[in-house]
PDB file of C-alpha atoms in Angstrom:
ATOM      1  CA  ILE A  17       0.393   0.020   0.332  1.00 98.00           C
ATOM      2  CA  TYR A  18       1.619   3.505  -0.593  1.00 98.00           C
ATOM      3  CA  PHE A  19       0.921   7.089  -0.293  1.00 99.00           C
ATOM      4  CA  HIS A  20       2.132  10.122  -1.908  1.00 98.00           C
ATOM      5  CA  GLU A  21       2.711  13.336  -0.319  1.00 97.00           C
ATOM      6  CA  THR A  22       3.361  15.766  -3.399  1.00 95.00           C
ATOM      7  CA  SER A  23       2.601  19.241  -1.907  1.00 91.00           C
ATOM      8  CA  GLY A  24       6.614  19.346  -0.801  1.00 87.00           C
ATOM      9  CA  ARG A  25       5.159  19.663   2.606  1.00 90.00           C
ATOM     10  CA  SER A  26       7.814  17.775   4.914  1.00 92.00           C
ATOM     11  CA  ARG A  27       5.081  16.639   7.705  1.00 94.00           C
ATOM     12  CA  LEU A  28       1.513  15.492   7.378  1.00 97.00           C
ATOM     13  CA  THR A  29      -1.500  16.881   8.393  1.00 96.00           C
ATOM     14  CA  LEU A  30      -3.717  15.618  11.032  1.00 97.00           C
ATOM     15  CA  ARG A  31      -5.881  14.240   8.307  1.00 98.00           C
ATOM     16  CA  GLN A  32      -3.114  12.727   6.118  1.00 98.00           C
ATOM     17  CA  SER A  33      -1.332  10.762   9.311  1.00 98.00           C
ATOM     18  CA  CYS A  34      -5.441   9.335   9.828  1.00 99.00           C
ATOM     19  CA  ALA A  35      -5.457   8.602   6.243  1.00 99.00           C
ATOM     20  CA  VAL A  36      -1.893   6.466   6.886  1.00 99.00           C
ATOM     21  CA  GLU A  37      -2.626   4.637  10.065  1.00 99.00           C
ATOM     22  CA  SER A  38      -6.216   3.397   9.319  1.00 99.00           C
ATOM     23  CA  ALA A  39      -4.138   1.781   5.945  1.00 99.00           C
ATOM     24  CA  ALA A  40      -1.470   0.193   8.650  1.00 99.00           C
ATOM     25  CA  LYS A  41      -3.738  -0.511  11.671  1.00 99.00           C
ATOM     26  CA  GLU A  42      -6.601  -2.341   8.985  1.00 99.00           C
ATOM     27  CA  ASN A  43      -3.898  -4.268   7.105  1.00 99.00           C
ATOM     28  CA  PRO A  44      -1.169  -5.428   9.638  1.00 98.00           C
ATOM     29  CA  ASP A  45       0.061  -7.983   7.237  1.00 98.00           C
ATOM     30  CA  ARG A  46       0.598  -5.445   4.379  1.00 98.00           C
ATOM     31  CA  PRO A  47       3.847  -2.538   3.889  1.00 98.00           C
ATOM     32  CA  VAL A  48       2.422   0.501   3.700  1.00 99.00           C
ATOM     33  CA  GLN A  49       4.625   2.821   2.142  1.00 99.00           C
ATOM     34  CA  LEU A  50       4.826   6.995   2.772  1.00 98.00           C
ATOM     35  CA  ILE A  51       6.660   8.770  -0.344  1.00 98.00           C
ATOM     36  CA  MET A  52       7.625  12.525   0.201  1.00 97.00           C
ATOM     37  CA  GLN A  53       9.624  14.689  -2.316  1.00 92.00           C
ATOM     38  CA  THR A  54      11.655  16.496   1.183  1.00 85.00           C
ATOM     39  CA  ASP A  55      14.923  15.391   2.579  1.00 82.00           C
ATOM     40  CA  MET A  56      16.305  14.332   5.912  1.00 83.00           C
ATOM     41  CA  SER A  57      17.208  17.476   6.983  1.00 84.00           C
ATOM     42  CA  SER A  58      13.954  19.227   7.116  1.00 86.00           C
ATOM     43  CA  ILE A  59      11.962  16.729   8.643  1.00 89.00           C
ATOM     44  CA  ASN A  60      11.540  17.083  12.435  1.00 85.00           C
ATOM     45  CA  ARG A  61      12.501  13.590  13.869  1.00 84.00           C
ATOM     46  CA  ARG A  62      10.126  14.468  16.587  1.00 88.00           C
ATOM     47  CA  GLY A  63       6.995  15.213  14.624  1.00 92.00           C
ATOM     48  CA  THR A  64       3.752  13.984  15.795  1.00 96.00           C
ATOM     49  CA  TRP A  65       2.889  12.476  12.743  1.00 97.00           C
ATOM     50  CA  LEU A  66       6.023  10.539  12.714  1.00 96.00           C
ATOM     51  CA  ASN A  67       5.472   9.573  16.446  1.00 96.00           C
ATOM     52  CA  VAL A  68       2.010   8.543  15.258  1.00 98.00           C
ATOM     53  CA  LEU A  69       3.265   5.992  12.601  1.00 98.00           C
ATOM     54  CA  SER A  70       6.011   4.492  14.476  1.00 97.00           C
ATOM     55  CA  ASN A  71       3.518   2.615  16.458  1.00 98.00           C
ATOM     56  CA  TYR A  72       3.045   0.657  13.308  1.00 99.00           C
ATOM     57  CA  PRO A  73       6.424  -1.594  11.812  1.00 98.00           C
ATOM     58  CA  ASN A  74       4.384  -2.249   8.768  1.00 99.00           C
ATOM     59  CA  VAL A  75       4.975   1.559   7.995  1.00 99.00           C
ATOM     60  CA  ALA A  76       7.923   3.067   6.155  1.00 98.00           C
ATOM     61  CA  VAL A  77       8.533   6.895   5.275  1.00 97.00           C
ATOM     62  CA  ILE A  78      10.498   7.142   1.801  1.00 96.00           C
ATOM     63  CA  LEU A  79      12.176  10.369   0.850  1.00 95.00           C
ATOM     64  CA  ILE A  80      13.212  11.059  -2.890  1.00 96.00           C
ATOM     65  CA  LYS A  81      14.957  13.153  -5.035  1.00 95.00           C
ATOM     66  CA  GLU A  82      11.996  13.637  -7.843  1.00 95.00           C
ATOM     67  CA  MET A  83      14.895  14.094 -10.810  1.00 96.00           C
ATOM     68  CA  ASP A  84      15.934  10.728  -9.873  1.00 97.00           C
ATOM     69  CA  TYR A  85      12.660   8.878  -9.156  1.00 98.00           C
ATOM     70  CA  PHE A  86      11.958  10.048 -13.035  1.00 98.00           C
ATOM     71  CA  ARG A  87      15.021   9.489 -14.227  1.00 98.00           C
ATOM     72  CA  ASP A  88      15.256   5.906 -16.811  1.00 98.00           C
ATOM     73  CA  THR A  89      11.437   5.897 -16.687  1.00 98.00           C
ATOM     74  CA  PRO A  90       8.777   6.317 -19.404  1.00 98.00           C
ATOM     75  CA  LEU A  91       8.060   9.290 -17.883  1.00 98.00           C
ATOM     76  CA  GLU A  92      11.645  10.987 -17.259  1.00 98.00           C
ATOM     77  CA  ASP A  93      11.070  13.306 -20.804  1.00 98.00           C
ATOM     78  CA  TRP A  94       7.840  14.636 -19.022  1.00 98.00           C
ATOM     79  CA  TYR A  95       9.613  15.715 -16.188  1.00 98.00           C
ATOM     80  CA  ARG A  96      12.771  16.984 -17.813  1.00 97.00           C
ATOM     81  CA  LYS A  97      10.495  19.258 -20.095  1.00 96.00           C
ATOM     82  CA  GLY A  98       8.664  21.012 -17.655  1.00 94.00           C
ATOM     83  CA  GLN A  99       5.488  21.788 -19.758  1.00 96.00           C
ATOM     84  CA  TRP A 100       3.730  20.757 -16.493  1.00 96.00           C
ATOM     85  CA  ARG A 101       5.403  23.529 -14.135  1.00 96.00           C
ATOM     86  CA  GLN A 102       3.797  26.098 -16.335  1.00 96.00           C
ATOM     87  CA  SER A 103       0.030  24.634 -15.989  1.00 96.00           C
ATOM     88  CA  PRO A 104      -2.947  26.089 -14.003  1.00 95.00           C
ATOM     89  CA  HIS A 105      -3.086  22.877 -12.456  1.00 95.00           C
ATOM     90  CA  LYS A 106       0.359  21.601 -11.893  1.00 95.00           C
ATOM     91  CA  LEU A 107      -0.142  19.919  -8.125  1.00 94.00           C
ATOM     92  CA  GLU A 108      -2.531  17.518  -9.401  1.00 94.00           C
ATOM     93  CA  HIS A 109      -1.064  16.778 -12.894  1.00 97.00           C
ATOM     94  CA  PHE A 110       1.946  16.148 -10.921  1.00 97.00           C
ATOM     95  CA  ALA A 111       0.187  13.874  -8.580  1.00 97.00           C
ATOM     96  CA  ASP A 112      -1.356  12.146 -11.520  1.00 97.00           C
ATOM     97  CA  TYR A 113       2.072  11.248 -13.173  1.00 98.00           C
ATOM     98  CA  ILE A 114       3.821  10.364 -10.054  1.00 98.00           C
ATOM     99  CA  ARG A 115       1.494   7.862  -8.720  1.00 98.00           C
ATOM    100  CA  MET A 116       1.221   6.246 -11.831  1.00 98.00           C
ATOM    101  CA  LEU A 117       4.801   5.867 -12.045  1.00 98.00           C
ATOM    102  CA  SER A 118       5.341   4.312  -8.674  1.00 98.00           C
ATOM    103  CA  SER A 119       2.695   1.577  -9.550  1.00 98.00           C
ATOM    104  CA  LEU A 120       4.796   0.686 -12.847  1.00 98.00           C
ATOM    105  CA  LYS A 121       8.069   0.824 -10.426  1.00 98.00           C
ATOM    106  CA  GLY A 122       6.504  -1.298  -8.038  1.00 97.00           C
ATOM    107  CA  GLY A 123       2.887  -2.336  -8.218  1.00 97.00           C
ATOM    108  CA  GLY A 124       0.598  -2.534  -5.892  1.00 98.00           C
ATOM    109  CA  LEU A 125      -2.388  -0.141  -4.000  1.00 99.00           C
ATOM    110  CA  TYR A 126      -2.363   3.498  -4.070  1.00 99.00           C
ATOM    111  CA  MET A 127      -4.102   5.350  -2.166  1.00 99.00           C
ATOM    112  CA  ASP A 128      -5.053   9.586  -1.967  1.00 98.00           C
ATOM    113  CA  LEU A 129      -4.540  10.928   1.697  1.00 98.00           C
ATOM    114  CA  ASP A 130      -7.983  11.737   2.547  1.00 98.00           C
ATOM    115  CA  PHE A 131      -9.158   7.948   2.948  1.00 98.00           C
ATOM    116  CA  VAL A 132      -9.988   6.560   6.012  1.00 99.00           C
ATOM    117  CA  THR A 133      -9.418   2.379   5.776  1.00 99.00           C
ATOM    118  CA  ILE A 134     -12.240   0.743   7.559  1.00 98.00           C
ATOM    119  CA  LYS A 135     -11.504  -3.155   6.518  1.00 98.00           C
ATOM    120  CA  GLN A 136      -8.726  -5.040   5.390  1.00 98.00           C
ATOM    121  CA  LEU A 137      -8.330  -4.176   1.674  1.00 97.00           C
ATOM    122  CA  ASP A 138      -6.870  -7.542   0.239  1.00 94.00           C
ATOM    123  CA  ILE A 139      -8.570  -7.283  -3.103  1.00 94.00           C
ATOM    124  CA  GLY A 140      -6.359  -7.416  -5.924  1.00 94.00           C
ATOM    125  CA  ASN A 141      -6.110  -5.842  -9.378  1.00 98.00           C
ATOM    126  CA  PHE A 142      -9.167  -3.670  -9.007  1.00 98.00           C
ATOM    127  CA  LEU A 143     -10.149   0.616 -10.276  1.00 97.00           C
ATOM    128  CA  ALA A 144     -13.309   1.953  -8.589  1.00 96.00           C
ATOM    129  CA  VAL A 145     -16.322   4.031  -9.566  1.00 93.00           C
ATOM    130  CA  GLU A 146     -17.337   6.962  -7.632  1.00 91.00           C
ATOM    131  CA  ASP A 147     -20.960   7.088  -7.930  1.00 86.00           C
ATOM    132  CA  ALA A 148     -23.627   4.965  -8.830  1.00 79.00           C
ATOM    133  CA  ALA A 149     -24.146   5.756 -12.429  1.00 77.00           C
ATOM    134  CA  ALA A 150     -20.477   4.601 -12.980  1.00 73.00           C
ATOM    135  CA  ASN A 151     -19.252   6.878 -15.301  1.00 79.00           C
ATOM    136  CA  HIS A 152     -16.437   8.163 -13.604  1.00 85.00           C
ATOM    137  CA  ILE A 153     -13.373   5.663 -12.656  1.00 93.00           C
ATOM    138  CA  SER A 154     -11.395   6.825  -9.727  1.00 95.00           C
ATOM    139  CA  ASN A 155      -7.730   7.558  -9.804  1.00 96.00           C
ATOM    140  CA  GLY A 156      -7.570   7.902  -6.149  1.00 97.00           C
ATOM    141  CA  ILE A 157      -7.519   4.567  -5.096  1.00 98.00           C
ATOM    142  CA  PHE A 158      -6.436   1.460  -7.411  1.00 98.00           C
ATOM    143  CA  HIS A 159      -4.382  -1.311  -7.091  1.00 98.00           C
ATOM    144  CA  PHE A 160      -2.271  -3.090 -10.292  1.00 98.00           C
ATOM    145  CA  ASP A 161       0.538  -6.161  -9.869  1.00 97.00           C
ATOM    146  CA  HIS A 162       3.594  -4.870 -10.582  1.00 97.00           C
ATOM    147  CA  GLY A 163       4.081  -5.399 -14.406  1.00 94.00           C
ATOM    148  CA  HIS A 164       0.259  -5.509 -15.311  1.00 97.00           C
ATOM    149  CA  ARG A 165      -0.467  -4.641 -18.765  1.00 97.00           C
ATOM    150  CA  LEU A 166      -3.369  -1.696 -17.884  1.00 97.00           C
ATOM    151  CA  ILE A 167      -0.687   0.099 -15.684  1.00 97.00           C
ATOM    152  CA  ARG A 168       1.958   0.077 -18.556  1.00 97.00           C
ATOM    153  CA  GLU A 169      -0.440   1.336 -20.834  1.00 97.00           C
ATOM    154  CA  ILE A 170      -1.781   4.110 -18.506  1.00 97.00           C
ATOM    155  CA  VAL A 171       1.910   5.371 -18.577  1.00 98.00           C
ATOM    156  CA  ASN A 172       2.939   5.154 -21.713  1.00 97.00           C
ATOM    157  CA  GLN A 173      -0.219   7.223 -22.767  1.00 97.00           C
ATOM    158  CA  LEU A 174       0.839   9.664 -19.995  1.00 98.00           C
ATOM    159  CA  ALA A 175       3.956   9.995 -21.688  1.00 97.00           C
ATOM    160  CA  ALA A 176       2.641  10.485 -25.210  1.00 96.00           C
ATOM    161  CA  ARG A 177       0.335  12.888 -24.469  1.00 94.00           C
ATOM    162  CA  TYR A 178       0.312  15.905 -22.075  1.00 96.00           C
ATOM    163  CA  GLN A 179      -2.776  18.381 -22.137  1.00 93.00           C
ATOM    164  CA  PRO A 180      -1.522  21.312 -19.433  1.00 90.00           C
ATOM    165  CA  GLU A 181      -5.042  22.851 -19.451  1.00 90.00           C
ATOM    166  CA  GLU A 182      -7.068  20.206 -19.063  1.00 88.00           C
ATOM    167  CA  TRP A 183      -7.377  19.603 -14.995  1.00 83.00           C
ATOM    168  CA  ASN A 184      -9.124  16.429 -15.114  1.00 83.00           C
ATOM    169  CA  ALA A 185      -7.350  14.436 -18.606  1.00 83.00           C
ATOM    170  CA  HIS A 186      -4.862  12.728 -17.041  1.00 92.00           C
ATOM    171  CA  GLY A 187      -6.524  10.649 -13.910  1.00 91.00           C
ATOM    172  CA  PRO A 188     -10.243   9.709 -14.191  1.00 92.00           C
ATOM    173  CA  ALA A 189     -10.741  10.666 -17.960  1.00 91.00           C
ATOM    174  CA  LEU A 190      -7.604   8.546 -19.179  1.00 95.00           C
ATOM    175  CA  ILE A 191      -8.262   5.754 -17.131  1.00 95.00           C
ATOM    176  CA  PHE A 192     -11.784   5.423 -18.266  1.00 94.00           C
ATOM    177  CA  SER A 193     -10.987   5.952 -22.164  1.00 94.00           C
ATOM    178  CA  ILE A 194      -8.072   3.052 -21.896  1.00 96.00           C
ATOM    179  CA  MET A 195     -10.729   0.754 -20.082  1.00 95.00           C
ATOM    180  CA  SER A 196     -13.292   1.528 -22.787  1.00 94.00           C
ATOM    181  CA  ARG A 197     -10.714   0.912 -25.650  1.00 96.00           C
ATOM    182  CA  ILE A 198      -9.069  -2.373 -24.449  1.00 96.00           C
ATOM    183  CA  CYS A 199     -11.965  -3.609 -22.027  1.00 96.00           C
ATOM    184  CA  GLY A 200     -14.686  -2.579 -24.065  1.00 95.00           C
ATOM    185  CA  LEU A 201     -16.159  -0.524 -21.086  1.00 93.00           C
ATOM    186  CA  LYS A 202     -19.473   1.262 -21.468  1.00 92.00           C
ATOM    187  CA  THR A 203     -20.233   4.596 -19.703  1.00 88.00           C
ATOM    188  CA  GLY A 204     -22.761   3.819 -16.652  1.00 85.00           C
ATOM    189  CA  GLN A 205     -22.390   0.159 -17.509  1.00 88.00           C
ATOM    190  CA  PRO A 206     -19.667  -1.152 -14.687  1.00 84.00           C
ATOM    191  CA  LEU A 207     -20.892  -4.812 -15.415  1.00 88.00           C
ATOM    192  CA  SER A 208     -19.531  -4.082 -19.126  1.00 92.00           C
ATOM    193  CA  ASN A 209     -15.921  -4.290 -18.375  1.00 93.00           C
ATOM    194  CA  GLN A 210     -14.539  -7.381 -20.363  1.00 96.00           C
ATOM    195  CA  CYS A 211     -10.668  -7.637 -18.538  1.00 96.00           C
ATOM    196  CA  GLN A 212     -10.876 -10.689 -16.452  1.00 95.00           C
ATOM    197  CA  ASP A 213      -7.088  -9.089 -14.783  1.00 96.00           C
ATOM    198  CA  VAL A 214      -9.078  -6.016 -13.530  1.00 97.00           C
ATOM    199  CA  ALA A 215     -12.223  -5.886 -11.123  1.00 96.00           C
ATOM    200  CA  LEU A 216     -14.592  -2.129 -11.311  1.00 95.00           C
ATOM    201  CA  MET A 217     -15.569  -2.240  -7.934  1.00 95.00           C
ATOM    202  CA  PRO A 218     -18.611  -0.821  -6.990  1.00 92.00           C
ATOM    203  CA  TYR A 219     -18.902   2.750  -5.469  1.00 93.00           C
ATOM    204  CA  ASN A 220     -19.989   1.807  -1.877  1.00 94.00           C
ATOM    205  CA  PHE A 221     -16.751  -0.156  -2.040  1.00 97.00           C
ATOM    206  CA  VAL A 222     -14.787   3.123  -1.343  1.00 97.00           C
ATOM    207  CA  TYR A 223     -17.054   6.140  -2.080  1.00 96.00           C
ATOM    208  CA  PRO A 224     -20.257   5.302   0.129  1.00 96.00           C
ATOM    209  CA  ILE A 225     -21.030   9.324   0.064  1.00 96.00           C
ATOM    210  CA  HIS A 226     -20.481  10.752  -3.063  1.00 93.00           C
ATOM    211  CA  TRP A 227     -19.040  14.336  -3.199  1.00 94.00           C
ATOM    212  CA  PRO A 228     -21.817  16.237  -3.266  1.00 95.00           C
ATOM    213  CA  ASP A 229     -23.014  14.927   0.011  1.00 96.00           C
ATOM    214  CA  TRP A 230     -19.813  15.273   1.903  1.00 97.00           C
ATOM    215  CA  ARG A 231     -20.993  17.042   4.416  1.00 98.00           C
ATOM    216  CA  ILE A 232     -22.549  13.947   5.875  1.00 98.00           C
ATOM    217  CA  TYR A 233     -18.958  13.161   6.884  1.00 98.00           C
ATOM    218  CA  PHE A 234     -19.028  16.176   9.347  1.00 98.00           C
ATOM    219  CA  GLN A 235     -22.678  15.854  10.674  1.00 98.00           C
ATOM    220  CA  LYS A 236     -24.179  13.633  13.481  1.00 97.00           C
ATOM    221  CA  ALA A 237     -23.503  10.071  12.887  1.00 97.00           C
ATOM    222  CA  ASN A 238     -26.567   8.240  12.915  1.00 96.00           C
ATOM    223  CA  ARG A 239     -27.584   4.609  12.738  1.00 96.00           C
ATOM    224  CA  ASN A 240     -28.468   4.643   8.871  1.00 97.00           C
ATOM    225  CA  VAL A 241     -25.261   6.406   8.223  1.00 97.00           C
ATOM    226  CA  MET A 242     -23.447   4.706   9.950  1.00 97.00           C
ATOM    227  CA  GLN A 243     -24.420   0.923   8.747  1.00 97.00           C
ATOM    228  CA  TRP A 244     -24.312   1.980   4.810  1.00 97.00           C
ATOM    229  CA  ILE A 245     -20.173   3.535   5.620  1.00 97.00           C
ATOM    230  CA  ASN A 246     -19.824   0.115   7.481  1.00 95.00           C
ATOM    231  CA  GLY A 247     -20.556  -1.927   4.328  1.00 96.00           C
ATOM    232  CA  SER A 248     -17.281   0.093   2.670  1.00 98.00           C
ATOM    233  CA  TYR A 249     -14.046  -1.179   3.127  1.00 98.00           C
ATOM    234  CA  ALA A 250     -12.513   2.692   3.071  1.00 98.00           C
ATOM    235  CA  VAL A 251     -14.263   6.084   2.960  1.00 98.00           C
ATOM    236  CA  HIS A 252     -13.353   8.723   1.030  1.00 98.00           C
ATOM    237  CA  VAL A 253     -13.687  12.238   2.651  1.00 98.00           C
ATOM    238  CA  TRP A 254     -13.214  14.599  -0.333  1.00 97.00           C
ATOM    239  CA  ASN A 255     -11.015  16.880   1.113  1.00 95.00           C
ATOM    240  CA  LYS A 256     -10.991  19.162  -2.224  1.00 93.00           C
ATOM    241  CA  MET A 257     -14.319  20.577  -0.818  1.00 96.00           C
ATOM    242  CA  SER A 258     -14.404  19.253   2.579  1.00 97.00           C
ATOM    243  CA  HIS A 259     -10.422  20.749   3.697  1.00 95.00           C
ATOM    244  CA  SER A 260     -11.999  23.711   5.587  1.00 95.00           C
ATOM    245  CA  GLU A 261     -14.523  22.062   7.203  1.00 96.00           C
ATOM    246  CA  PRO A 262     -13.438  21.258  10.992  1.00 94.00           C
ATOM    247  CA  LEU A 263     -13.218  17.578  12.001  1.00 95.00           C
ATOM    248  CA  LEU A 264     -14.362  17.504  15.804  1.00 95.00           C
ATOM    249  CA  ILE A 265     -12.369  15.048  17.284  1.00 95.00           C
ATOM    250  CA  ASN A 266     -14.202  12.899  20.028  1.00 93.00           C
ATOM    251  CA  SER A 267     -17.437  14.485  19.094  1.00 97.00           C
ATOM    252  CA  ASP A 268     -20.514  12.432  17.490  1.00 97.00           C
ATOM    253  CA  GLN A 269     -19.128  13.613  13.992  1.00 98.00           C
ATOM    254  CA  VAL A 270     -19.359  10.577  11.342  1.00 98.00           C
ATOM    255  CA  TYR A 271     -15.860  11.664  10.406  1.00 98.00           C
ATOM    256  CA  ALA A 272     -14.520  11.623  13.819  1.00 98.00           C
ATOM    257  CA  THR A 273     -16.636   8.655  14.933  1.00 98.00           C
ATOM    258  CA  LEU A 274     -14.166   6.646  11.944  1.00 98.00           C
ATOM    259  CA  ALA A 275     -11.351   8.090  12.873  1.00 98.00           C
ATOM    260  CA  SER A 276     -11.544   7.042  16.555  1.00 98.00           C
ATOM    261  CA  ARG A 277     -11.961   3.697  15.843  1.00 98.00           C
ATOM    262  CA  HIS A 278      -9.319   3.466  12.978  1.00 99.00           C
ATOM    263  CA  CYS A 279      -6.428   5.911  13.373  1.00 99.00           C
ATOM    264  CA  PRO A 280      -6.369   5.919  17.274  1.00 98.00           C
ATOM    265  CA  PHE A 281      -2.812   7.430  17.914  1.00 98.00           C
ATOM    266  CA  THR A 282      -3.837   9.812  15.262  1.00 98.00           C
ATOM    267  CA  VAL A 283      -7.520  10.968  17.257  1.00 98.00           C
ATOM    268  CA  ALA A 284      -5.296  10.694  20.736  1.00 98.00           C
ATOM    269  CA  ARG A 285      -2.591  13.444  19.786  1.00 97.00           C
ATOM    270  CA  ALA A 286      -4.734  15.267  17.808  1.00 97.00           C
ATOM    271  CA  ALA A 287      -4.173  18.410  19.369  1.00 95.00           C
ATOM    272  CA  GLU A 288      -0.397  18.233  18.681  1.00 94.00           C
ATOM    273  CA  PHE A 289      -1.063  18.514  15.008  1.00 94.00           C
TER     274      PHE A 289
END
């Protein structure tokens, strides 16, 4: 299981810490890697987030130098040319590219840093749809074994065609076009996937609450909502929309309730973040 902190910061926020901790806690037999683009000297060894993650022997923090990471890969030219640096979406595009590069390099399960894992994730190659209409495939969570043909195809497409002005072009839109071309996938018909080597998971697998309803995570938990969410393997809290909404630790908020259960060390030290 791997995560990328792509902002260049040398520490994690409380929510990001919860994402990594919950993945480690619910998957004790899997290595969990947090990949950061920063150097050793800028990391506070006594930082709260590092302290929290050190409770889990399966967590490793990996520091990379960007140029070295892209060197001798199909995406080296894209990185070197640097057209992406001028894009209005450069942070999103960099994140789109590096997560796929990591999948090509080592395979495994990628997750965004705004998930809370609530069950063991032991499913092989998969992609997930984001909503009941099933016309949007997420690039926020996916699993490809090392060397999988689809990740090779995704990376080749990323290398061949960069669209700096298009926010969404290198994530869900690209994955959908490849899935429709190679696997016969039709819009809104998840069962039309003809590829036996990648499962298309239904939206409630990790997106039980669709993005227009993100505020539910910050409202009081009730039995219906918690029962619905507990059918999922992880939940995505839509940080793009929800980042400024307060997470009230130890309250009866849905998000706070999930955090208490699944990232207890983060919650215990929440005041220090």
